[in-house]
Coordinates of C-alpha atoms in Angstrom, one line a residue:
M2 CA 0.0 0.0 0.0
L3 CA 2.8 2.4 0.9
V4 CA 4.7 1.7 -2.3
L5 CA 1.6 2.3 -4.4
A6 CA 0.9 5.6 -2.6
I7 CA 4.5 6.8 -3.1
L8 CA 4.4 5.8 -6.8
S9 CA 1.0 7.6 -7.2
V10 CA 2.5 10.8 -5.7
I11 CA 5.5 10.5 -7.9
G12 CA 3.2 10.2 -10.9
L13 CA 1.3 13.4 -9.8
V14 CA 4.5 15.3 -9.5
V15 CA 5.9 14.2 -12.8
L16 CA 2.6 14.9 -14.4
A17 CA 2.4 18.5 -13.1
L18 CA 6.0 19.4 -13.9
A19 CA 6.0 17.8 -17.3
A20 CA 2.7 19.4 -18.3
D21 CA 3.9 22.9 -17.4
H22 CA 7.0 22.4 -19.6
L23 CA 4.8 21.0 -22.4
V24 CA 2.6 24.1 -22.3
I25 CA 5.5 26.6 -22.3
G26 CA 7.6 24.7 -24.8
A27 CA 4.8 24.1 -27.2
G28 CA 3.6 27.7 -26.9
R29 CA 7.1 29.2 -27.5
L30 CA 7.8 26.7 -30.3
A31 CA 4.6 27.6 -32.1
G32 CA 5.4 31.3 -31.7
R33 CA 9.0 30.8 -32.9
L34 CA 7.6 29.0 -36.0
G35 CA 5.4 32.0 -36.8
V36 CA 2.1 30.7 -35.6
Q37 CA -0.3 33.6 -34.8
P38 CA -0.7 34.5 -31.1
V39 CA -4.4 34.0 -31.3
I40 CA -3.9 30.3 -32.4
V41 CA -1.3 29.8 -29.7
G42 CA -3.7 31.2 -27.1
V43 CA -6.8 29.2 -28.2
V44 CA -5.3 25.9 -29.3
V45 CA -1.8 25.4 -27.8
I46 CA -2.6 26.7 -24.3
G47 CA -6.0 25.2 -24.2
F48 CA -4.9 21.7 -25.2
G49 CA -1.6 21.9 -23.4
T50 CA -3.0 22.5 -19.9
S51 CA -5.6 19.8 -20.5
A52 CA -3.0 17.2 -21.7
P53 CA -2.9 15.5 -18.3
E54 CA -6.6 15.1 -18.2
L55 CA -6.7 13.7 -21.7
V56 CA -3.8 11.3 -21.2
V57 CA -5.1 10.0 -17.8
A58 CA -8.6 9.6 -19.2
A59 CA -7.4 7.7 -22.2
T60 CA -5.1 5.5 -20.1
A61 CA -7.8 4.7 -17.6
A62 CA -10.4 3.9 -20.2
A63 CA -8.1 1.7 -22.2
R64 CA -7.3 -0.2 -19.0
G65 CA -11.0 -0.8 -18.4
H66 CA -11.4 1.8 -15.7
T67 CA -14.2 3.8 -17.4
D68 CA -15.6 5.1 -14.2
L69 CA -12.2 6.5 -13.2
A70 CA -11.7 8.1 -16.6
A71 CA -15.1 9.8 -16.6
A72 CA -15.0 10.8 -13.0
S73 CA -11.6 12.4 -13.4
L74 CA -12.9 14.6 -16.2
V75 CA -16.0 15.6 -14.3
G76 CA -13.9 16.2 -11.2
S77 CA -11.4 18.3 -13.1
N78 CA -14.1 20.5 -14.5
I79 CA -15.5 21.1 -11.0
V80 CA -12.0 21.7 -9.5
N81 CA -11.2 24.2 -12.3
M82 CA -14.3 26.4 -11.7
T83 CA -14.3 26.2 -7.9
L84 CA -10.9 25.4 -6.3
I85 CA -8.5 26.9 -8.9
L86 CA -10.7 29.8 -9.9
G87 CA -11.2 30.5 -6.2
V88 CA -7.5 30.4 -5.4
G89 CA -6.8 32.6 -8.3
G90 CA -9.1 35.3 -7.0
L91 CA -7.9 35.2 -3.4
T92 CA -4.8 37.4 -3.7
A93 CA -6.5 40.0 -5.8
A94 CA -9.8 40.4 -7.6
L95 CA -9.8 38.9 -11.1
A96 CA -10.7 41.6 -13.6
V97 CA -11.9 40.7 -17.1
R98 CA -11.0 43.1 -19.9
S99 CA -11.4 40.8 -22.9
S100 CA -14.5 39.4 -24.6
I101 CA -14.2 35.9 -23.1
L102 CA -17.3 36.3 -20.9
R103 CA -19.4 36.9 -24.1
R104 CA -17.7 34.4 -26.3
E105 CA -15.6 31.7 -24.7
A106 CA -17.7 31.4 -21.5
P107 CA -21.0 30.4 -23.2
L108 CA -19.1 28.0 -25.5
S109 CA -17.4 26.4 -22.5
L110 CA -20.8 26.0 -20.7
A111 CA -22.3 24.5 -23.8
A112 CA -19.4 22.0 -24.0
V113 CA -19.8 21.0 -20.4
T114 CA -23.5 20.5 -20.9
A115 CA -23.0 18.4 -24.0
F116 CA -20.6 16.2 -22.0
A117 CA -23.1 15.9 -19.2
V118 CA -25.8 14.8 -21.7
A119 CA -23.3 12.3 -23.2
L120 CA -22.6 10.9 -19.8
T121 CA -26.3 10.5 -19.0
Y122 CA -27.1 8.6 -22.2
G123 CA -23.8 6.7 -22.3
L124 CA -20.4 7.1 -23.9
G125 CA -19.9 5.1 -27.1
P126 CA -18.6 5.5 -30.7
V127 CA -21.5 7.6 -31.8
T128 CA -21.2 9.9 -28.8
G129 CA -17.4 10.1 -29.5
V130 CA -18.0 11.2 -33.1
L131 CA -20.5 13.9 -32.0
L132 CA -18.2 15.3 -29.3
T133 CA -15.3 15.3 -31.8
L134 CA -17.4 17.3 -34.3
A135 CA -18.4 19.7 -31.5
M136 CA -14.8 20.3 -30.7
V137 CA -13.8 21.0 -34.3
A138 CA -16.7 23.5 -34.5
S139 CA -15.6 25.1 -31.2
V140 CA -12.0 25.6 -32.3
V141 CA -13.3 27.2 -35.6
M142 CA -15.5 29.5 -33.6
L143 CA -12.8 30.4 -31.1
L144 CA -10.3 31.2 -33.9
R145 CA -12.9 33.4 -35.6
F146 CA -13.6 35.2 -32.3
A147 CA -9.9 35.8 -31.8
R148 CA -9.2 37.0 -35.3
A149 CA -12.1 39.4 -35.2
D150 CA -10.4 41.3 -32.4
P151 CA -6.6 40.7 -32.6
R152 CA -6.0 43.4 -29.9
D153 CA -8.0 41.5 -27.4
A154 CA -6.4 41.5 -23.9
L155 CA -6.2 37.7 -23.8
V156 CA -3.9 37.6 -26.8
A157 CA -1.4 40.1 -25.2
E158 CA -1.5 38.2 -21.9
T159 CA -0.9 34.9 -23.6
T160 CA 2.2 36.3 -25.3
D161 CA 3.4 37.8 -22.0
H162 CA 2.9 34.5 -20.2
L163 CA 4.9 32.5 -22.8
G164 CA 7.7 35.0 -22.7
A165 CA 7.6 35.4 -26.5
A166 CA 9.6 38.6 -26.4
I167 CA 12.8 36.7 -25.4
R168 CA 13.1 35.1 -28.8
P169 CA 13.2 31.5 -27.7
R170 CA 15.6 29.0 -29.3
L171 CA 14.0 26.5 -31.6
V172 CA 16.0 23.5 -30.6
V173 CA 15.6 24.2 -26.9
E174 CA 11.9 24.7 -27.0
A175 CA 11.4 21.6 -29.3
A176 CA 13.4 19.5 -26.7
R177 CA 11.3 21.0 -23.9
T178 CA 8.1 20.1 -25.7
I179 CA 9.2 16.5 -26.3
V180 CA 10.4 16.0 -22.8
G181 CA 7.2 17.6 -21.4
L182 CA 5.0 15.3 -23.5
G183 CA 7.1 12.2 -22.5
G184 CA 6.9 13.2 -18.9
T185 CA 3.1 13.7 -19.1
L186 CA 2.7 10.2 -20.6
L187 CA 4.9 8.7 -17.9
G188 CA 3.2 10.5 -15.1
A189 CA -0.2 9.5 -16.3
Q190 CA 0.8 5.8 -16.5
L191 CA 2.3 5.9 -13.0
L192 CA -0.8 7.7 -11.6
V193 CA -3.5 5.6 -13.2
A194 CA -1.8 2.2 -12.6
N195 CA -1.0 2.8 -8.9
V196 CA -4.1 4.8 -8.0
S197 CA -6.5 2.3 -9.4
E198 CA -4.7 -0.6 -7.6
L199 CA -4.6 1.4 -4.4
A200 CA -8.3 2.1 -4.6
I201 CA -9.0 -1.6 -5.1
R202 CA -6.9 -2.7 -2.2
A203 CA -8.4 0.0 0.1
G204 CA -11.9 -0.7 -1.0
V205 CA -12.5 2.8 -2.2
S206 CA -14.7 3.5 -5.2
S207 CA -12.8 4.4 -8.4
Q208 CA -15.3 7.3 -8.8
V209 CA -14.2 8.8 -5.5
V210 CA -10.5 8.5 -6.5
G211 CA -11.2 10.0 -9.8
F212 CA -13.1 13.0 -8.4
T213 CA -10.5 13.7 -5.7
L214 CA -6.9 12.7 -6.2
V215 CA -6.8 12.2 -9.9
A216 CA -8.9 15.3 -10.7
L217 CA -6.8 17.5 -8.4
G218 CA -3.6 16.0 -9.8
T219 CA -4.5 16.5 -13.5
S220 CA -5.7 20.1 -12.7
L221 CA -2.3 21.1 -11.4
P222 CA -1.1 22.6 -14.7
E223 CA -4.2 24.9 -14.7
L224 CA -3.3 25.9 -11.1
V225 CA 0.3 26.7 -12.0
T226 CA -0.7 28.7 -15.1
S227 CA -3.4 30.6 -13.1
V228 CA -1.0 31.5 -10.2
Q229 CA 1.7 32.7 -12.6
A230 CA -0.8 34.7 -14.6
Q231 CA -2.4 36.3 -11.6
R232 CA 1.0 37.4 -10.3
R233 CA 1.3 39.4 -13.5
G234 CA -2.2 40.7 -13.2
D235 CA -3.3 38.7 -16.3
G236 CA -6.9 38.0 -15.1
D237 CA -8.1 37.3 -18.6
L238 CA -5.5 34.5 -19.0
V239 CA -6.5 32.9 -15.7
I240 CA -10.2 32.8 -16.6
G241 CA -9.6 32.0 -20.3
N242 CA -7.3 29.1 -19.3
L243 CA -9.9 27.5 -17.1
L244 CA -12.8 28.0 -19.5
G245 CA -10.7 26.5 -22.3
S246 CA -9.6 23.6 -20.2
N247 CA -13.2 22.7 -19.3
L248 CA -14.1 22.9 -23.0
V249 CA -11.3 20.6 -24.0
N250 CA -11.9 18.2 -21.1
S251 CA -15.6 17.9 -22.0
L252 CA -15.4 17.5 -25.7
V253 CA -12.0 16.0 -26.4
G254 CA -11.8 14.1 -23.1
G255 CA -15.3 12.8 -23.5
A256 CA -14.6 11.7 -27.0
V257 CA -11.3 10.0 -25.9
V258 CA -13.2 8.0 -23.2
A259 CA -16.0 7.2 -25.6
F260 CA -13.6 5.7 -28.2
S261 CA -11.3 4.0 -25.6
S262 CA -13.9 2.4 -23.4
G263 CA -15.3 0.0 -26.0
G264 CA -18.8 1.2 -25.4
V265 CA -18.8 0.3 -21.7
P266 CA -21.2 2.7 -19.9
S267 CA -19.8 4.9 -17.2
A268 CA -21.5 5.0 -13.8
V269 CA -20.8 8.6 -12.7
A270 CA -23.3 9.7 -10.1
P271 CA -26.0 11.9 -11.8
A272 CA -25.9 14.4 -8.9
L273 CA -22.2 15.1 -9.7
V274 CA -22.9 15.5 -13.4
V275 CA -25.6 18.0 -12.6
A276 CA -23.3 19.8 -10.1
M277 CA -20.6 20.1 -12.9
V278 CA -23.1 21.9 -15.1
G279 CA -24.5 24.0 -12.3
I280 CA -21.0 25.1 -11.1
S281 CA -20.1 26.2 -14.6
G282 CA -23.2 28.3 -14.8
I283 CA -22.6 29.8 -11.3
S284 CA -19.0 30.7 -12.0
W285 CA -20.0 32.4 -15.3
G286 CA -22.8 34.3 -13.5
L287 CA -20.4 35.5 -10.8
L288 CA -17.9 36.7 -13.4
A289 CA -20.5 38.4 -15.6
R290 CA -22.0 40.4 -12.7
G291 CA -19.3 43.1 -12.9
S292 CA -16.7 41.6 -15.3
R293 CA -14.6 40.6 -12.2
L294 CA -14.4 38.0 -9.5
S295 CA -14.0 39.5 -6.0
R296 CA -12.2 37.9 -3.0
R297 CA -15.6 37.3 -1.4
E298 CA -16.9 35.5 -4.5
S299 CA -13.6 33.5 -4.6
V300 CA -14.2 32.4 -1.0
L301 CA -17.7 31.4 -2.0
L302 CA -16.3 29.1 -4.8
L303 CA -13.9 27.5 -2.4
V304 CA -16.7 26.9 0.1
L305 CA -18.8 25.4 -2.7
Y306 CA -16.1 22.9 -3.5
G307 CA -15.8 21.9 0.2
A308 CA -19.6 21.5 0.3
L309 CA -19.4 19.0 -2.6
L310 CA -16.9 16.7 -0.9
P311 CA -19.6 14.8 1.1
L312 CA -21.5 14.3 -2.2
I313 CA -18.4 13.0 -3.9
V314 CA -17.6 10.5 -1.1
S315 CA -21.2 9.3 -1.1
A316 CA -21.0 8.6 -4.9
G317 CA -19.0 5.5 -4.3
P318 CA -20.8 2.1 -3.8

C-alpha cells in the first residue's frame, strides 16, 4: 500500500511538472515557427493545460477503468471552476478586460452541458463522433472570435505568459516540448496504474478516487498557469485558461473516453454530473456580474467545492 501511494504521488509530481514544460515549450515553439498568437492562445494553451486530463482519461479507459476516466474529467471540470478559480481570486480580484465572458464562457458552458448529456445517455462510438465534431466546430468559432479582435487583452496576456519577447531558441523549445510530452505520458501511467490498484486494495470507489486525487492532480497545470498569470495581473488569461480547459476536457476528453472504453457505460453519479453543469453556470454568473471576481466571491467558490466533498464521497458504492 505504501509503495503504491508513493508511486502515485511521484506520478502526480511528474505529471504536473511535465505538463507545465509542455505548455510553455509548445507555446514558444509555435510562436517561434510563426504561428499567430491567437492560435497559440486558443489551441496550444487550451490543449496543453488539458493534456494530463486527456492522457489520464485515455489511459484509464483503455485499462478498463471507465468510471475512473469519466470521474476524473467531471472532477477536473469542477475543480477548475471552484478550487482553482477561487484560489486565483484570493490574492486580488480577477478583472476581465477581454471578450471571453461573451464568447468563450457560453461556449465552454455548452461543451460541459454536452458532456453531461453524453454521460447521461452513455459514452460510445456515436457519442465520441458527436463530441469530436463539436470540438472542431468550437475551435473554428474560437479562432474566428480571436481574429475578429486581434488586440483583445487575452492575446497580449498569452504572449506575456509565454515570454515570447525573449526570442526562444527553436532546438531548446522543441526539446522542452518533447520532454514535457514524454513526462506527461509517464506521469499518467504511474498515476492511473497505482491509484487504481490502491483504490481496489483500500476498498475505495474508483469514482471517489477520480473525483478527488486524480482530478486534483491533473488540474495542477491549470493551477500553475493561473497562479503565474495572476501574479502578472493577467486575469483574462486565468479565466480563459480555465474555460478553455473545461471545453477541451468535456469535448476531447469525453470523445477519448467514448472511443477508448469500447462502449462500456460509465456510472458517474447523476448528482455530480448536474453539479458540474451548475457550477459552470454559477461561476460564469459571478464573473458576468461586474466583469470581475472579488475575493468574497472567490471564497464562495472554495466553500462550494468543500460542500461538494460529502456528495463526492457518497458517490461510491
